Coordinates of C-alpha atoms in Angstrom, one line a residue:
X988 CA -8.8 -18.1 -142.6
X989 CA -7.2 -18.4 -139.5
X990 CA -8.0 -16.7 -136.6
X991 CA -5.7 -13.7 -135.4
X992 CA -7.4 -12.7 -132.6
X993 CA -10.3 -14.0 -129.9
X994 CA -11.9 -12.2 -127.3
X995 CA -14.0 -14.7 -124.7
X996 CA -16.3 -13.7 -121.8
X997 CA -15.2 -9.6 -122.0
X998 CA -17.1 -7.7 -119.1
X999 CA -16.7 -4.0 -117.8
X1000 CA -18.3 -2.0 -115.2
X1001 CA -17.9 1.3 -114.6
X1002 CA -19.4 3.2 -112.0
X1003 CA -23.3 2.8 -112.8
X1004 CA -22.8 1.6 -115.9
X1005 CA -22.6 -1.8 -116.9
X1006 CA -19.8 -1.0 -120.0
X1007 CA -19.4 -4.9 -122.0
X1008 CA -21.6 -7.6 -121.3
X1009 CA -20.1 -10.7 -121.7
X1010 CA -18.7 -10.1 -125.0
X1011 CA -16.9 -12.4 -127.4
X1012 CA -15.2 -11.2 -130.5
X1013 CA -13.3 -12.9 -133.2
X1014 CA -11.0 -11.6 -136.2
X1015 CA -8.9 -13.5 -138.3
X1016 CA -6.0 -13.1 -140.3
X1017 CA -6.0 -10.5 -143.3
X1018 CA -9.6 -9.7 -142.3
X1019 CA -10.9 -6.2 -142.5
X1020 CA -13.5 -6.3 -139.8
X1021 CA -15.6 -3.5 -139.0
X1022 CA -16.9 -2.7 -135.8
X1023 CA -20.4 -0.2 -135.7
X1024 CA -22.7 0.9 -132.8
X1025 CA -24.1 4.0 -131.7
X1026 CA -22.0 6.4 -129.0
X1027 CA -22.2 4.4 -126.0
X1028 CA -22.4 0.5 -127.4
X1029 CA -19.0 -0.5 -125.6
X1030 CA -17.1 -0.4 -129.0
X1031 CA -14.1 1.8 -127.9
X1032 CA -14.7 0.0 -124.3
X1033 CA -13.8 -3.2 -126.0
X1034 CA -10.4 -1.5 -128.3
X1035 CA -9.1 -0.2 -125.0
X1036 CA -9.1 -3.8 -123.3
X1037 CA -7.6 -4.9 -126.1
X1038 CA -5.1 -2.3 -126.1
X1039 CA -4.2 -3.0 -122.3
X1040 CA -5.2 0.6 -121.6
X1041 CA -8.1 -0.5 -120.1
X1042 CA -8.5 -4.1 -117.7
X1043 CA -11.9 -6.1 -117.7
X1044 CA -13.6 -7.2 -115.2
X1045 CA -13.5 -11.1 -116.8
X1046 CA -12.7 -12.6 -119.8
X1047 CA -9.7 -13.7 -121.7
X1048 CA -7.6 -12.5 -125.2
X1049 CA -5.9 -15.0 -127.5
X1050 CA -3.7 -13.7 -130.2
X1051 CA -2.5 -16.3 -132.6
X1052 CA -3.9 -18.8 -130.1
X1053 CA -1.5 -17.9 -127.5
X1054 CA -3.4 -16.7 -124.1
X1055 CA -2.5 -13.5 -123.3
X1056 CA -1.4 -12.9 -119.0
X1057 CA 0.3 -9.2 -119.5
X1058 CA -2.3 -7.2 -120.7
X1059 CA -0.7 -4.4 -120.5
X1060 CA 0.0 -0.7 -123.3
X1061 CA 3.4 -1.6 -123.8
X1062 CA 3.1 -6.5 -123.7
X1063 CA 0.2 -5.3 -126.0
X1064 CA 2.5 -3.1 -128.0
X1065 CA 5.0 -5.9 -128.0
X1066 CA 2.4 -8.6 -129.5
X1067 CA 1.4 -6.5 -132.3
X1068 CA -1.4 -4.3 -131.2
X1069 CA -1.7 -1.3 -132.7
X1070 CA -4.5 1.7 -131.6
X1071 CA -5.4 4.8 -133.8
X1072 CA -8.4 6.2 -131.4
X1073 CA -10.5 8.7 -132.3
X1074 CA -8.3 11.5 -129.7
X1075 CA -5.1 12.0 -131.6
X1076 CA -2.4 11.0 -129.6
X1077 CA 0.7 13.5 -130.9
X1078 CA 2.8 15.5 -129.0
X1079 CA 2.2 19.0 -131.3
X1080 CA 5.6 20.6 -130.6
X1081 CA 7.7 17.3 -132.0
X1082 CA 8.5 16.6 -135.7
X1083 CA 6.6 14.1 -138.1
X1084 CA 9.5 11.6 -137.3
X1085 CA 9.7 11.8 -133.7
X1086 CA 6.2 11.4 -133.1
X1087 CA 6.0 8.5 -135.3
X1088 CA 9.0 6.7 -133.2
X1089 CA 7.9 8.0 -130.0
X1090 CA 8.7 5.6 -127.2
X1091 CA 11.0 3.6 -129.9
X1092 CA 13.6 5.9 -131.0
X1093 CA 16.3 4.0 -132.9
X1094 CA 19.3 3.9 -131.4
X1095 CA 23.1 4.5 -132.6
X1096 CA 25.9 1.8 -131.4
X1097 CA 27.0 4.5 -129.0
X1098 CA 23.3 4.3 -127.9
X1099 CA 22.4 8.0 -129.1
X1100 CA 19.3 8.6 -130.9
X1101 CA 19.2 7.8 -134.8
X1102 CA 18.1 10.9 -136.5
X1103 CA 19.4 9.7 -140.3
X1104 CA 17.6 6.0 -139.6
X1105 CA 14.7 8.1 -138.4
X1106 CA 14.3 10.3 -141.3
X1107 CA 14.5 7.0 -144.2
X1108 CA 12.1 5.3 -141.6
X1109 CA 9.6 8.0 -141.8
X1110 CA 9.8 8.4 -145.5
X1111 CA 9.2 4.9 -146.0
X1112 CA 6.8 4.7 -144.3
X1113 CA 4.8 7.6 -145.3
X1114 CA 5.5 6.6 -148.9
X1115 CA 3.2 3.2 -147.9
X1116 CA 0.4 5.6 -147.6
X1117 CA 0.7 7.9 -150.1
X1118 CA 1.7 10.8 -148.2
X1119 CA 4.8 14.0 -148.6
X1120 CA 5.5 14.6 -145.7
X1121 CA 8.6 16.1 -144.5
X1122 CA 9.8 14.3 -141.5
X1123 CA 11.1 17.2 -139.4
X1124 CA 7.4 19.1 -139.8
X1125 CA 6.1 20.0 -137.2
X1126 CA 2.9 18.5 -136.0
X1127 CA 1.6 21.6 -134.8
X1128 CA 1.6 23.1 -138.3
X1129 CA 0.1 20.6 -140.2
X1130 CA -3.5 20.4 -140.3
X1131 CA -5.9 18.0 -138.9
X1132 CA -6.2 15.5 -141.6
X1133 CA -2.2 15.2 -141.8
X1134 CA -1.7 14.8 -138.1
X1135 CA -4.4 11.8 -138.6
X1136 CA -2.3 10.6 -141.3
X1137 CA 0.8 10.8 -139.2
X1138 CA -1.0 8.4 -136.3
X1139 CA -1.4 6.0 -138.7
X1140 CA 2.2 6.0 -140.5
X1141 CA 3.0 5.7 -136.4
X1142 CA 0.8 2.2 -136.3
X1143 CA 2.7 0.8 -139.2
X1144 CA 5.9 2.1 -138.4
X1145 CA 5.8 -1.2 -135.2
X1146 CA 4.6 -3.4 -137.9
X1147 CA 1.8 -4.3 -136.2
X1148 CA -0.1 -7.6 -136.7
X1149 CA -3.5 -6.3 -135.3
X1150 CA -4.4 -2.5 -136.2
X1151 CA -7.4 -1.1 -135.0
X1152 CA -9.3 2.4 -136.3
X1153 CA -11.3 3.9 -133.9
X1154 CA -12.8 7.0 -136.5
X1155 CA -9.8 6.9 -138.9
X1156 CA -11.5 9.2 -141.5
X1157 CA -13.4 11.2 -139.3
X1158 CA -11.0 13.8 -141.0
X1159 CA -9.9 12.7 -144.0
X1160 CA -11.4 14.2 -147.3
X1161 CA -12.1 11.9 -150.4
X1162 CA -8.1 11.8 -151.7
X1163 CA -6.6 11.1 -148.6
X1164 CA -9.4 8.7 -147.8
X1165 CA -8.8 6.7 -150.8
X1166 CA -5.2 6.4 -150.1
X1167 CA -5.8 4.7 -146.6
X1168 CA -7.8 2.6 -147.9
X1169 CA -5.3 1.4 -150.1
X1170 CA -3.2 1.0 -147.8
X1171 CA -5.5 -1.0 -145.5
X1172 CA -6.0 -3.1 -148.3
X1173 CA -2.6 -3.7 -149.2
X1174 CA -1.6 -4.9 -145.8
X1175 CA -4.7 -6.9 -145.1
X1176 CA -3.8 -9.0 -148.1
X1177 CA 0.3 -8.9 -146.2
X1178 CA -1.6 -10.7 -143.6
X1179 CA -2.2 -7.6 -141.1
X1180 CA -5.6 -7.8 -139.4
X1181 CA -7.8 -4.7 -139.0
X1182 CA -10.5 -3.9 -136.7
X1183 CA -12.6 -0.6 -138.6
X1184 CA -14.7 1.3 -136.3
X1185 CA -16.6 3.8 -137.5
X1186 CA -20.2 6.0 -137.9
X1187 CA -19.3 6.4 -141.3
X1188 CA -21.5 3.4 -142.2
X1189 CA -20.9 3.9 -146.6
X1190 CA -17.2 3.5 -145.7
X1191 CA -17.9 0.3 -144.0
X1192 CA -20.1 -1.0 -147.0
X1193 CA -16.7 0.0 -148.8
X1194 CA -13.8 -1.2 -146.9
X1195 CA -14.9 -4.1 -144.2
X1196 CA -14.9 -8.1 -145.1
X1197 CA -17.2 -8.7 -141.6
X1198 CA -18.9 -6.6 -139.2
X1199 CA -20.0 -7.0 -135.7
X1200 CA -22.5 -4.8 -134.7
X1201 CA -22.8 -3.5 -130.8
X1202 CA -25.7 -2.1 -128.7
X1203 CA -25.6 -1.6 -125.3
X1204 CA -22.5 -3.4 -124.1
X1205 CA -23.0 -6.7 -126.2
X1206 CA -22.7 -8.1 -130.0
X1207 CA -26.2 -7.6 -131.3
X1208 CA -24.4 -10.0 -134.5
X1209 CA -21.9 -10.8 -137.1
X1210 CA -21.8 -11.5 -140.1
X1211 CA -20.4 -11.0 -143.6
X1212 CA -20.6 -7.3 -145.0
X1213 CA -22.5 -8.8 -148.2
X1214 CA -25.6 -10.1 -145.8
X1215 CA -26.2 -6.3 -144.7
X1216 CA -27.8 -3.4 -146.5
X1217 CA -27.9 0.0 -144.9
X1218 CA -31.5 -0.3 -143.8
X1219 CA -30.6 -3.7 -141.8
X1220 CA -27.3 -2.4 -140.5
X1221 CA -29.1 0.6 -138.6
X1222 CA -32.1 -1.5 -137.2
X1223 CA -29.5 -3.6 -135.6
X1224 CA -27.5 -0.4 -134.1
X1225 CA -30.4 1.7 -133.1
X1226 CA -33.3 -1.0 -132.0
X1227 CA -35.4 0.7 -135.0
X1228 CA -36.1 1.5 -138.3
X1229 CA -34.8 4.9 -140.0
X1230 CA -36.1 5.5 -143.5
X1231 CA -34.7 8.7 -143.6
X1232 CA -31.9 9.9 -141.6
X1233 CA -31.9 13.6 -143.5
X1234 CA -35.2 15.0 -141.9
X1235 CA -37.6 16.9 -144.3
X1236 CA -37.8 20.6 -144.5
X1237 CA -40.2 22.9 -145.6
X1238 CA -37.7 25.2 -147.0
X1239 CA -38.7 28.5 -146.8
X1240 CA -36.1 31.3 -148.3
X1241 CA -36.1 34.7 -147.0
X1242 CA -34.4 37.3 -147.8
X1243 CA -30.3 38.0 -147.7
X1244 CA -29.2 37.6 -144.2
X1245 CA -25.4 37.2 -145.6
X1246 CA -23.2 38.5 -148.2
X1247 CA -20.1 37.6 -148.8
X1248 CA -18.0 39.9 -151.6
X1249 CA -15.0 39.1 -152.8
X1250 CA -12.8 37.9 -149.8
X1251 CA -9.4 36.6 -150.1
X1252 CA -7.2 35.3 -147.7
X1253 CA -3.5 34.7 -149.4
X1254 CA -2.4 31.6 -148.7
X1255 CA -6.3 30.0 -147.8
X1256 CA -9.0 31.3 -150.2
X1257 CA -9.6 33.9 -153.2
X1258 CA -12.4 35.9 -154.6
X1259 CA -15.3 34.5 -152.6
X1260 CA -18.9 35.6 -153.1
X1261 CA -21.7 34.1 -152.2
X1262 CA -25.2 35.3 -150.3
X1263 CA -26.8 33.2 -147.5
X1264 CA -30.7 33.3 -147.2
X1265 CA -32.8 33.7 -144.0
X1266 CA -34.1 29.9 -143.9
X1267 CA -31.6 28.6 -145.7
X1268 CA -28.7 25.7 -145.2
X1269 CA -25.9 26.3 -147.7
X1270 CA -23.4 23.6 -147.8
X1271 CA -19.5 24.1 -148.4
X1272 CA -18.1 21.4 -150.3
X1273 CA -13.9 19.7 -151.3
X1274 CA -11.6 18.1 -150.5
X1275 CA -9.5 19.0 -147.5
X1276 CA -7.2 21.8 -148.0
X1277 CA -10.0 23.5 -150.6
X1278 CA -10.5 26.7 -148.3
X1279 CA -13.7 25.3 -146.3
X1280 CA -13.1 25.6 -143.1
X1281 CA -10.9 28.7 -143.5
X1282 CA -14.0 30.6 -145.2
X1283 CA -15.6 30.0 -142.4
X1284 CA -13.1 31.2 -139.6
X1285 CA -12.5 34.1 -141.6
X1286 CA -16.6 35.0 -141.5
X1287 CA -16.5 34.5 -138.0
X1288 CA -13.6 36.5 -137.2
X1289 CA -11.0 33.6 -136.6
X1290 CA -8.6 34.4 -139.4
X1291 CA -8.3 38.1 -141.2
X1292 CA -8.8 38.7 -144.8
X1293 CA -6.9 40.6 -146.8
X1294 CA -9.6 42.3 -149.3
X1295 CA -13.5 41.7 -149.7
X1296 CA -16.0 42.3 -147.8
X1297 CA -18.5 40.6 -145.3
X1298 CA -22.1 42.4 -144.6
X1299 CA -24.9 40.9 -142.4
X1300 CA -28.0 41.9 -142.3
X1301 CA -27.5 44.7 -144.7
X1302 CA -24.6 46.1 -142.3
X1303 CA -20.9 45.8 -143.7
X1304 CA -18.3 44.7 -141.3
X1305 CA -14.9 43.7 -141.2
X1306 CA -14.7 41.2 -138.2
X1307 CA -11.1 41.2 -136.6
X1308 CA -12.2 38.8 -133.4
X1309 CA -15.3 35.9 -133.2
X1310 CA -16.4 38.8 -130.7
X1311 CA -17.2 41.0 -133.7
X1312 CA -19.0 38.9 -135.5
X1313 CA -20.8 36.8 -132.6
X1314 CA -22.3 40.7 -131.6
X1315 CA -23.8 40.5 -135.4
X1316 CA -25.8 37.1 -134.5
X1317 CA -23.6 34.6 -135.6
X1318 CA -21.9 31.9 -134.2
X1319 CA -19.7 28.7 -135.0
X1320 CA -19.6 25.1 -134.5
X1321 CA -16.3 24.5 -135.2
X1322 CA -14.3 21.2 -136.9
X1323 CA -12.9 20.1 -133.9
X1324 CA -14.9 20.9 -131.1
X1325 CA -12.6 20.1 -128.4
X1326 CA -10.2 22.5 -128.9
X1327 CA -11.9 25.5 -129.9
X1328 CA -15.9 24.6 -129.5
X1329 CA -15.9 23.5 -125.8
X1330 CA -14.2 23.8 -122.3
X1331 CA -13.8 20.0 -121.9
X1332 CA -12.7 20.2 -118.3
X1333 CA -15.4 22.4 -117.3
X1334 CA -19.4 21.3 -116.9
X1335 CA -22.7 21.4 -119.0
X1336 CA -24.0 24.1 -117.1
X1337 CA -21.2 26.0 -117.5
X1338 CA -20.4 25.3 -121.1
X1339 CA -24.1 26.9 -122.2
X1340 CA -24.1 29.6 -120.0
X1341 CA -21.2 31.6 -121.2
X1342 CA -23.4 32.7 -124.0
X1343 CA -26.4 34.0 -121.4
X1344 CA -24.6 36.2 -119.1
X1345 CA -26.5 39.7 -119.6
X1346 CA -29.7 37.4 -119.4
X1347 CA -29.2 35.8 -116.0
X1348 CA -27.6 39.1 -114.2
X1349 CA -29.3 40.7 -111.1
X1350 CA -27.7 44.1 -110.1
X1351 CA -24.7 43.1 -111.1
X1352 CA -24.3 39.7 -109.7
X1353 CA -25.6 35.8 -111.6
X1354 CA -28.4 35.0 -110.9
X1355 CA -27.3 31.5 -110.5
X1356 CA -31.4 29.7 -110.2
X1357 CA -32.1 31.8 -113.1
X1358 CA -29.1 30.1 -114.8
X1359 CA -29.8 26.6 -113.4
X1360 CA -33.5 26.9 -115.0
X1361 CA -32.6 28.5 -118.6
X1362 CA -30.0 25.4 -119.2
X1363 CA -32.3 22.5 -117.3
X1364 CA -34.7 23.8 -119.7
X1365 CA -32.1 23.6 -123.0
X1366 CA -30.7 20.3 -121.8
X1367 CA -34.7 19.1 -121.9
X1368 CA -36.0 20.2 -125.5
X1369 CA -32.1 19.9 -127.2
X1370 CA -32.2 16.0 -125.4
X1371 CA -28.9 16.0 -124.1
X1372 CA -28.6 12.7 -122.4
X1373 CA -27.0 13.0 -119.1
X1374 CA -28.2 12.9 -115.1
X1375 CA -27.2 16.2 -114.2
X1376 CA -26.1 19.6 -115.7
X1377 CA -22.9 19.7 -113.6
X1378 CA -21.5 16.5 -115.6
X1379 CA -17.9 17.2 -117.0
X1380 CA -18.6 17.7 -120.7
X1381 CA -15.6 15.3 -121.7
X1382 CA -17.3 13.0 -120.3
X1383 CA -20.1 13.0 -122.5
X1384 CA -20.9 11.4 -126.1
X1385 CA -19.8 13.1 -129.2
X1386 CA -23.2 13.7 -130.3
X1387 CA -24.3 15.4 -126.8
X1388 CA -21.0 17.2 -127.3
X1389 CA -22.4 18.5 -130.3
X1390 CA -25.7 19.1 -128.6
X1391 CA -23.7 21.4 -125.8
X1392 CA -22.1 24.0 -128.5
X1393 CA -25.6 23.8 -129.9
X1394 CA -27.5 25.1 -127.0
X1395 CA -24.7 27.7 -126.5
X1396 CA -25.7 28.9 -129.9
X1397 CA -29.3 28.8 -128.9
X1398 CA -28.7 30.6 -126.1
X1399 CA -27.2 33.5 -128.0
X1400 CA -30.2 33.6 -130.1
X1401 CA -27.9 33.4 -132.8
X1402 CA -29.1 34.0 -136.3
X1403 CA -26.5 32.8 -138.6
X1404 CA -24.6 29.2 -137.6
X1405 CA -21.9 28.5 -139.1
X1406 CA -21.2 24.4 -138.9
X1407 CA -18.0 22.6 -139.6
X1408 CA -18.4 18.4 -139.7
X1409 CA -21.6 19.2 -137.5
X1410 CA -21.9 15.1 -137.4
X1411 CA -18.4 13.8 -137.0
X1412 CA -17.3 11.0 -134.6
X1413 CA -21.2 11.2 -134.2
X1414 CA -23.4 7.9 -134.4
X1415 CA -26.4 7.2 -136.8
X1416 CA -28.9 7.8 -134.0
X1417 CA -27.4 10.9 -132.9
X1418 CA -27.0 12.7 -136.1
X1419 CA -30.9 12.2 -136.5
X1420 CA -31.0 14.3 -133.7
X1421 CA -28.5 17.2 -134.7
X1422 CA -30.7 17.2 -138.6
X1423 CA -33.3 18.2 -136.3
X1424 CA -32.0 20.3 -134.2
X1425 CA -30.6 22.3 -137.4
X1426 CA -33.8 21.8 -138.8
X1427 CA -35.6 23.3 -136.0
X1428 CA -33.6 26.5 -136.2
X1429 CA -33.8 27.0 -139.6
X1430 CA -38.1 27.0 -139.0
X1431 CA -37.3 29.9 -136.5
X1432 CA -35.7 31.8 -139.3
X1433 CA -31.7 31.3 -138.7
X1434 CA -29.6 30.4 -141.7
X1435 CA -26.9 27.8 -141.3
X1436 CA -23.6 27.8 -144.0
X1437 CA -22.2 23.9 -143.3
X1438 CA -18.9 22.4 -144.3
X1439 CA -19.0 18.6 -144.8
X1440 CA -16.9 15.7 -146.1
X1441 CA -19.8 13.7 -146.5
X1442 CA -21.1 14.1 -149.6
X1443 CA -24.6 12.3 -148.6
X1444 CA -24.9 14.9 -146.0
X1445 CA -23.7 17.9 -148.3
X1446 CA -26.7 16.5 -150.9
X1447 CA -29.4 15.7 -148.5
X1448 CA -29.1 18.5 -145.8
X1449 CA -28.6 21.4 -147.4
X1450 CA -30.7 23.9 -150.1
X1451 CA -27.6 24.8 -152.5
X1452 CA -24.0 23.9 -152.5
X1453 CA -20.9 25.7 -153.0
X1454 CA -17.8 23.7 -154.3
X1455 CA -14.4 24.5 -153.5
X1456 CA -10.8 23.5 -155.0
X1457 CA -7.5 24.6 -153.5
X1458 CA -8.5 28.0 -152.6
X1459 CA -11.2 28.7 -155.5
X1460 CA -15.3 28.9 -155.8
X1461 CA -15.5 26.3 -158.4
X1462 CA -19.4 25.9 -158.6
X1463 CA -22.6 26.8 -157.4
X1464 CA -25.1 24.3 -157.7
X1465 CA -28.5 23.4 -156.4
X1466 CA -28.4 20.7 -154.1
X1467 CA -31.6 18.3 -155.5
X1468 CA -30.1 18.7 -158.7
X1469 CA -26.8 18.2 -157.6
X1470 CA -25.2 14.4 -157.6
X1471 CA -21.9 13.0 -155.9
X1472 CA -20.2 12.6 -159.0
X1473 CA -20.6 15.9 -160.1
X1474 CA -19.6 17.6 -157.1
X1475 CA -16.4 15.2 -157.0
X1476 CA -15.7 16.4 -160.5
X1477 CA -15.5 20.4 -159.0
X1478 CA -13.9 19.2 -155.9
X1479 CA -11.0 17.7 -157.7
X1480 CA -10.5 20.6 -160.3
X1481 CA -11.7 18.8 -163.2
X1482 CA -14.6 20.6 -164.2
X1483 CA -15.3 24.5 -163.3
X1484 CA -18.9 26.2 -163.2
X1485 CA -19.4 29.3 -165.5
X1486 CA -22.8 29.7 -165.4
X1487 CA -24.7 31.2 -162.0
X1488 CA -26.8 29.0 -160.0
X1489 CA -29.9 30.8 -161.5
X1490 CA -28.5 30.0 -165.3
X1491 CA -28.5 26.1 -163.9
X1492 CA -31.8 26.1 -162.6
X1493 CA -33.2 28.3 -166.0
X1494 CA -31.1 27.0 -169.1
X1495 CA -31.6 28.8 -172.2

């Protein structure tokens, strides 16, 4: 096979930290090579040289043997290098089509921009993945998993000859997922070489030829995907041996802490009911677009209903702000915790204390050492990693990210958590750490409702499941009897539960 692209001798320092350490990396033509490493390993580090975004300190980049001189976003552009990172980078107020020919419109001979030319482009190329979409949506309106969708359609709208993922499915649900893969696929075998990075290891075992594996700014190996099992593939990322990534629990049911009656939202969700146990985790299942993560907005005061009912702790309430609900003991960890989860610009210190006002006031006034103490104290038992509580919380991993909203949470002494993708963009080692943290909670008593797109999460982390398809409760099942193939079955609308959860677990 021969080789598309080499990286020789790649080192970066940052401030403090020492980024790639003399790294070498080779792809070759066609290849689907992953690329895997825990938060931090210099994986994205490396993409963004590549990309010209980003300059080394040393080191060189051949593409089709040519030396490259001009590494620069737009000579990179220009020799086929194509970046999806894990930030989407739309503009939310322009169409499907101008987005995905931003900085290339096409041009008329009188040199004004080709709107017709635009439109067939866009079609054409969302047809290569599988997708309707019309190409004067938009952005804004569509929902995450599109606008992901819509980054990608940009990369192969340039006909790019290197295209690299940085967490393509990080919001995908299992249709969608299954499409980019076969489109992946389809233009590997065209010749098109693709560089896979992801924490999403199963997908890897799926999709990747090779994989080069990172830890602390160099390539720990590489090696065919077939010479790797899961087991091998961590102890190489993380230095160690997990046996178990799903920590076990001593679950412990209480009594009803939740009850959810009949809820509907047109448009999102219908005729939802379902209790939530003190000590319990209670997992939301489907594809994206089911009604997931609207049932949970809509429990949290995010989104009205238009008929049902939500009580908590034997109180009924109708919730018509997050206020409302968040003064009932609940809280949220929403799906994309940089836009509604965290103030990215603002610090760690501030991020957890907006929850712990009344408990760090003196006569009237913040008691600022009070509040310096309470979160030194989270940042210590939650194991946030960073040198100081005034760090800017974009500049921190996704897992510690995570961490942050967590300690918020704690903070409130919240009693009910709701968690959407509590472990995207999040690497092996870190969502160890979150299992626990979750875990730890539910010991004190809370109850946790979690939507996931990771079935192996949904199965092993949670006490029962609820399944969802296109707005309807299509099963109740009990998580250790539950398997992937079954839930996929409910998730896609093929099969519907009529019996109770109780009937399952006592057949006549």
């Amino acid at each position: 096979m021969e080789t598309m692209l080499e990286m020789k001798c790649i080192s970066k320092t940052f401030p403090g930290v020492k980024a790639l350490d003399d790294v070498a990396f080779i792809a070759k033509r066609g290849e689907i090579h992953g690329l895997v490493g825990e938060n931090g390993a210099g994986k994205s580090t490396l993409m963004k040289i590549l990309a010209g975004a980003c300059l080394s300190d040393t080191g060189s980049i051949k593409i089709e043997g040519e030396l490259i001189k001009d590494i620069s976003p737009h000579h990179m552009i220009k020799k086929g290098v194509a970046v999806i990172y894990q930030e989407l980078m739309l503009s939310p107020h322009m169409t499907v089509a101008e987005n995905i020919f931003l900085g290339a419109f096409p041009l008329t001979t009188i040199g004004l921009i080709d709107y017709e030319l635009m439109k067939k482009e866009t079609i054409r190329v969302c047809g290569q993945l599988g997708l309707d979409l019309a190409p004067e949506a938009v952005v804004k309106d569509l929902s995450v998993a599109k606008r992901q969708m819509v980054e990608i359609a940009k990369a192969l709208s340039r006909d790019a000859k290197i295209i690299v993922l940085d967490e393509p499915t990080a919001v995908l649900g299992e249709s969608e997922l299954k499409i980019m893969f076969g489109v992946v696929r389809k233009l590997a075998k065209e010749g098109v070489t693709f560089i896979y990075i992801s924490h999403r290891l199963k997908e890897v075992f799926e999709l990747v030829d090779t994989v080069t594996i990172m830890k602390d700014g160099r390539i720990v190996i590489t090696g065919n995907i077939k010479e790797f099992d899961m087991g091998k593939m961590i102890k190489y990322m993380v230095g160690r041996e997990m046996s178990n990534i799903y920590p076990k629990r001593d679950s412990r049911i209480g009594k009803v802490v939740l009850n959810v009656k009949g809820i509907t939202r047109k448009g999102s969700f219908k005729d939802i009911n379902f209790s939530l146990h003190e000590g319990e985790i209670l997992a939301i299942s489907g594809l994206a677009g089911s009604g997931r993560t609207e049932i949970l907005r809509a429990i949290i005061g995010a989104d009205p209903i238009d008929s049902g009912e939500i009580e908590a702790f034997g109180k009924t309430f109708t919730p018509k702000a997050p206020k409302d609900s968040i003064k009932r003991g609940l809280g949220i960890i929403p799906e994309d915790r940089k836009i509604a989860g965290l103030f990215m610009r603002q610090s760690i210190l501030f991020n957890i204390s907006i929850t712990m006002f009344k408990d760090i006031l003196k006569i009237g006034f913040i008691d600022l050492k009070r509040e310096r103490e309470k979160a030194a104290s989270l940042i210590r038992d939650i194991r946030i990693k960073t040198d100081s509580p005034d760090k800017t919380v974009r500049d921190l991993s996704g897992g510690n990210q995570q961490k942050v909203i967590l300690a918020k949470w704690l903070n409130a002494k919240c009693k009910i958590l709701l968690v959407d993708e509590p472990t995207r963009g999040v690497d092996v080692g870190a969502k160890f750490e979150i299992y626990s943290l979750l875990g730890d909670l539910i010991k004190e008593g809370a109850a946790i409702i979690m939507v996931s797109s990771e079935l192996p999460e949904v199965l092993g982390f949670s006490d029962r499941i609820i399944v969802m398809w296109q707005g309807n409760m299509m099963a109740e099942l009990d998580s250790k009897r539950a398997t992937e193939e079954q839930i996929l079955q409910y998730a896609t609308g093929m099969k519907r539960e009529t019996a109770t959860l109780e009937q399952t677990r006592n057949p006549v």
